[in-house]
Amino acid sequence: MKTEVEQKLISKKINPTANRMLVLDFLLDQRSAISLTDVERGLVPTDRVTLYRTLKTFEEKGLVHSIDDGSGAPKYALCADDCDAEGHHDLHLHFYCNTCSETYCLPKTQIPKVQLPANFQAGEISLLIKGLCDKCNSIA
């Protein structure tokens, strides 16, 4: 197992168990956000409940963030390094491809600052754009 994977877990105050290291190593190899089912398929044989708990721990500690892309199942992607247990600070756009159904983080495209009316307090911000990804657009 890679030392960098273990160090990344330790830096987020996550106990680097063998299972957590496998899940993180798998996530590091992904090009787009993936669902629990995708992780389960990629790490066969594995226990779905353990994977779910691992992803939730990663989310709570600021290692991954979940994305609701309207597909009915949350997708998970790695966070920026400055995210932590106190909160996710990488407020970027997400893109859902209508053709291949993949969800991408667009970290260089930040969510614009939104001015809320008086007495409104944001708890979570999410912006999803749907369309054709670069791969599908090039063959369309």
PDB file of N, CA and C in Angstrom, residues 19-59:
ATOM      1  N   ASN A  19      -8.739  -1.252   5.054  1.00  0.00           N
ATOM      2  CA  ASN A  19      -9.911  -0.974   4.226  1.00  0.00           C
ATOM      3  C   ASN A  19      -9.953   0.497   3.803  1.00  0.00           C
ATOM      4  N   ARG A  20      -9.705   1.396   4.727  1.00  0.00           N
ATOM      5  CA  ARG A  20      -9.726   2.828   4.412  1.00  0.00           C
ATOM      6  C   ARG A  20      -8.639   3.179   3.406  1.00  0.00           C
ATOM      7  N   MET A  21      -7.484   2.544   3.545  1.00  0.00           N
ATOM      8  CA  MET A  21      -6.403   2.789   2.602  1.00  0.00           C
ATOM      9  C   MET A  21      -6.778   2.300   1.209  1.00  0.00           C
ATOM     10  N   LEU A  22      -7.444   1.147   1.124  1.00  0.00           N
ATOM     11  CA  LEU A  22      -7.899   0.639  -0.173  1.00  0.00           C
ATOM     12  C   LEU A  22      -8.916   1.578  -0.818  1.00  0.00           C
ATOM     13  N   VAL A  23      -9.857   2.063  -0.027  1.00  0.00           N
ATOM     14  CA  VAL A  23     -10.896   2.958  -0.558  1.00  0.00           C
ATOM     15  C   VAL A  23     -10.265   4.263  -1.036  1.00  0.00           C
ATOM     16  N   LEU A  24      -9.388   4.849  -0.241  1.00  0.00           N
ATOM     17  CA  LEU A  24      -8.756   6.094  -0.650  1.00  0.00           C
ATOM     18  C   LEU A  24      -7.902   5.891  -1.895  1.00  0.00           C
ATOM     19  N   ASP A  25      -7.154   4.822  -1.949  1.00  0.00           N
ATOM     20  CA  ASP A  25      -6.337   4.522  -3.124  1.00  0.00           C
ATOM     21  C   ASP A  25      -7.224   4.416  -4.366  1.00  0.00           C
ATOM     22  N   PHE A  26      -8.384   3.779  -4.229  1.00  0.00           N
ATOM     23  CA  PHE A  26      -9.327   3.650  -5.337  1.00  0.00           C
ATOM     24  C   PHE A  26      -9.859   5.025  -5.755  1.00  0.00           C
ATOM     25  N   LEU A  27     -10.216   5.862  -4.779  1.00  0.00           N
ATOM     26  CA  LEU A  27     -10.736   7.202  -5.073  1.00  0.00           C
ATOM     27  C   LEU A  27      -9.690   8.068  -5.776  1.00  0.00           C
ATOM     28  N   LEU A  28      -8.443   7.923  -5.402  1.00  0.00           N
ATOM     29  CA  LEU A  28      -7.373   8.711  -6.020  1.00  0.00           C
ATOM     30  C   LEU A  28      -7.207   8.399  -7.501  1.00  0.00           C
ATOM     31  N   ASP A  29      -7.617   7.212  -7.917  1.00  0.00           N
ATOM     32  CA  ASP A  29      -7.492   6.800  -9.324  1.00  0.00           C
ATOM     33  C   ASP A  29      -8.679   7.220 -10.193  1.00  0.00           C
ATOM     34  N   GLN A  30      -9.692   7.843  -9.605  1.00  0.00           N
ATOM     35  CA  GLN A  30     -10.915   8.177 -10.350  1.00  0.00           C
ATOM     36  C   GLN A  30     -10.791   9.514 -11.060  1.00  0.00           C
ATOM     37  N   ARG A  31     -11.371   9.588 -12.247  1.00  0.00           N
ATOM     38  CA  ARG A  31     -11.394  10.825 -13.035  1.00  0.00           C
ATOM     39  C   ARG A  31     -12.615  11.675 -12.692  1.00  0.00           C
ATOM     40  N   SER A  32     -13.669  11.020 -12.226  1.00  0.00           N
ATOM     41  CA  SER A  32     -14.914  11.721 -11.908  1.00  0.00           C
ATOM     42  C   SER A  32     -15.435  11.239 -10.558  1.00  0.00           C
ATOM     43  N   ALA A  33     -16.467  11.920 -10.065  1.00  0.00           N
ATOM     44  CA  ALA A  33     -17.095  11.523  -8.802  1.00  0.00           C
ATOM     45  C   ALA A  33     -17.780  10.174  -8.994  1.00  0.00           C
ATOM     46  N   ILE A  34     -17.802   9.363  -7.942  1.00  0.00           N
ATOM     47  CA  ILE A  34     -18.386   8.034  -8.078  1.00  0.00           C
ATOM     48  C   ILE A  34     -19.336   7.729  -6.923  1.00  0.00           C
ATOM     49  N   SER A  35     -20.253   6.823  -7.189  1.00  0.00           N
ATOM     50  CA  SER A  35     -21.251   6.431  -6.197  1.00  0.00           C
ATOM     51  C   SER A  35     -20.716   5.301  -5.320  1.00  0.00           C
ATOM     52  N   LEU A  36     -21.447   5.036  -4.254  1.00  0.00           N
ATOM     53  CA  LEU A  36     -21.128   3.910  -3.384  1.00  0.00           C
ATOM     54  C   LEU A  36     -21.117   2.609  -4.195  1.00  0.00           C
ATOM     55  N   THR A  37     -22.070   2.463  -5.101  1.00  0.00           N
ATOM     56  CA  THR A  37     -22.150   1.263  -5.941  1.00  0.00           C
ATOM     57  C   THR A  37     -20.905   1.129  -6.815  1.00  0.00           C
ATOM     58  N   ASP A  38     -20.411   2.252  -7.355  1.00  0.00           N
ATOM     59  CA  ASP A  38     -19.192   2.219  -8.169  1.00  0.00           C
ATOM     60  C   ASP A  38     -17.990   1.780  -7.346  1.00  0.00           C
ATOM     61  N   VAL A  39     -17.899   2.273  -6.121  1.00  0.00           N
ATOM     62  CA  VAL A  39     -16.806   1.879  -5.232  1.00  0.00           C
ATOM     63  C   VAL A  39     -16.916   0.386  -4.929  1.00  0.00           C
ATOM     64  N   GLU A  40     -18.128  -0.053  -4.642  1.00  0.00           N
ATOM     65  CA  GLU A  40     -18.364  -1.464  -4.332  1.00  0.00           C
ATOM     66  C   GLU A  40     -17.948  -2.357  -5.504  1.00  0.00           C
ATOM     67  N   ARG A  41     -18.306  -1.972  -6.719  1.00  0.00           N
ATOM     68  CA  ARG A  41     -17.927  -2.756  -7.914  1.00  0.00           C
ATOM     69  C   ARG A  41     -16.419  -2.775  -8.118  1.00  0.00           C
ATOM     70  N   GLY A  42     -15.782  -1.649  -7.810  1.00  0.00           N
ATOM     71  CA  GLY A  42     -14.343  -1.552  -8.018  1.00  0.00           C
ATOM     72  C   GLY A  42     -13.508  -2.266  -6.974  1.00  0.00           C
ATOM     73  N   LEU A  43     -14.107  -2.555  -5.833  1.00  0.00           N
ATOM     74  CA  LEU A  43     -13.368  -3.198  -4.742  1.00  0.00           C
ATOM     75  C   LEU A  43     -13.963  -4.544  -4.357  1.00  0.00           C
ATOM     76  N   VAL A  44     -14.463  -5.276  -5.319  1.00  0.00           N
ATOM     77  CA  VAL A  44     -15.065  -6.595  -5.062  1.00  0.00           C
ATOM     78  C   VAL A  44     -13.985  -7.545  -4.583  1.00  0.00           C
ATOM     79  N   PRO A  45     -14.198  -8.402  -3.617  1.00  0.00           N
ATOM     80  CA  PRO A  45     -15.354  -8.477  -2.742  1.00  0.00           C
ATOM     81  C   PRO A  45     -15.176  -7.513  -1.565  1.00  0.00           C
ATOM     82  N   THR A  46     -16.247  -6.902  -1.183  1.00  0.00           N
ATOM     83  CA  THR A  46     -16.211  -5.969  -0.059  1.00  0.00           C
ATOM     84  C   THR A  46     -17.595  -5.843   0.548  1.00  0.00           C
ATOM     85  N   ASP A  47     -17.645  -5.331   1.739  1.00  0.00           N
ATOM     86  CA  ASP A  47     -18.906  -5.186   2.454  1.00  0.00           C
ATOM     87  C   ASP A  47     -19.469  -3.787   2.218  1.00  0.00           C
ATOM     88  N   ARG A  48     -20.683  -3.694   1.707  1.00  0.00           N
ATOM     89  CA  ARG A  48     -21.316  -2.419   1.355  1.00  0.00           C
ATOM     90  C   ARG A  48     -21.456  -1.502   2.582  1.00  0.00           C
ATOM     91  N   VAL A  49     -21.831  -2.056   3.708  1.00  0.00           N
ATOM     92  CA  VAL A  49     -22.006  -1.249   4.918  1.00  0.00           C
ATOM     93  C   VAL A  49     -20.669  -0.645   5.349  1.00  0.00           C
ATOM     94  N   THR A  50     -19.614  -1.419   5.288  1.00  0.00           N
ATOM     95  CA  THR A  50     -18.286  -0.921   5.639  1.00  0.00           C
ATOM     96  C   THR A  50     -17.859   0.188   4.693  1.00  0.00           C
ATOM     97  N   LEU A  51     -18.127   0.015   3.400  1.00  0.00           N
ATOM     98  CA  LEU A  51     -17.796   1.055   2.429  1.00  0.00           C
ATOM     99  C   LEU A  51     -18.573   2.332   2.714  1.00  0.00           C
ATOM    100  N   TYR A  52     -19.859   2.191   3.002  1.00  0.00           N
ATOM    101  CA  TYR A  52     -20.693   3.355   3.314  1.00  0.00           C
ATOM    102  C   TYR A  52     -20.133   4.095   4.530  1.00  0.00           C
ATOM    103  N   ARG A  53     -19.812   3.365   5.573  1.00  0.00           N
ATOM    104  CA  ARG A  53     -19.266   3.978   6.785  1.00  0.00           C
ATOM    105  C   ARG A  53     -17.919   4.654   6.513  1.00  0.00           C
ATOM    106  N   THR A  54     -17.116   4.031   5.675  1.00  0.00           N
ATOM    107  CA  THR A  54     -15.817   4.608   5.311  1.00  0.00           C
ATOM    108  C   THR A  54     -16.009   5.925   4.575  1.00  0.00           C
ATOM    109  N   LEU A  55     -16.908   5.958   3.599  1.00  0.00           N
ATOM    110  CA  LEU A  55     -17.169   7.187   2.850  1.00  0.00           C
ATOM    111  C   LEU A  55     -17.740   8.276   3.758  1.00  0.00           C
ATOM    112  N   LYS A  56     -18.611   7.901   4.688  1.00  0.00           N
ATOM    113  CA  LYS A  56     -19.175   8.875   5.632  1.00  0.00           C
ATOM    114  C   LYS A  56     -18.085   9.437   6.546  1.00  0.00           C
ATOM    115  N   THR A  57     -17.188   8.588   7.008  1.00  0.00           N
ATOM    116  CA  THR A  57     -16.062   9.047   7.828  1.00  0.00           C
ATOM    117  C   THR A  57     -15.192  10.003   7.017  1.00  0.00           C
ATOM    118  N   PHE A  58     -14.901   9.651   5.777  1.00  0.00           N
ATOM    119  CA  PHE A  58     -14.108  10.520   4.902  1.00  0.00           C
ATOM    120  C   PHE A  58     -14.794  11.872   4.723  1.00  0.00           C
ATOM    121  N   GLU A  59     -16.114  11.855   4.578  1.00  0.00           N
ATOM    122  CA  GLU A  59     -16.860  13.103   4.391  1.00  0.00           C
ATOM    123  C   GLU A  59     -16.830  13.954   5.670  1.00  0.00           C
TER     124      GLU A  59
END
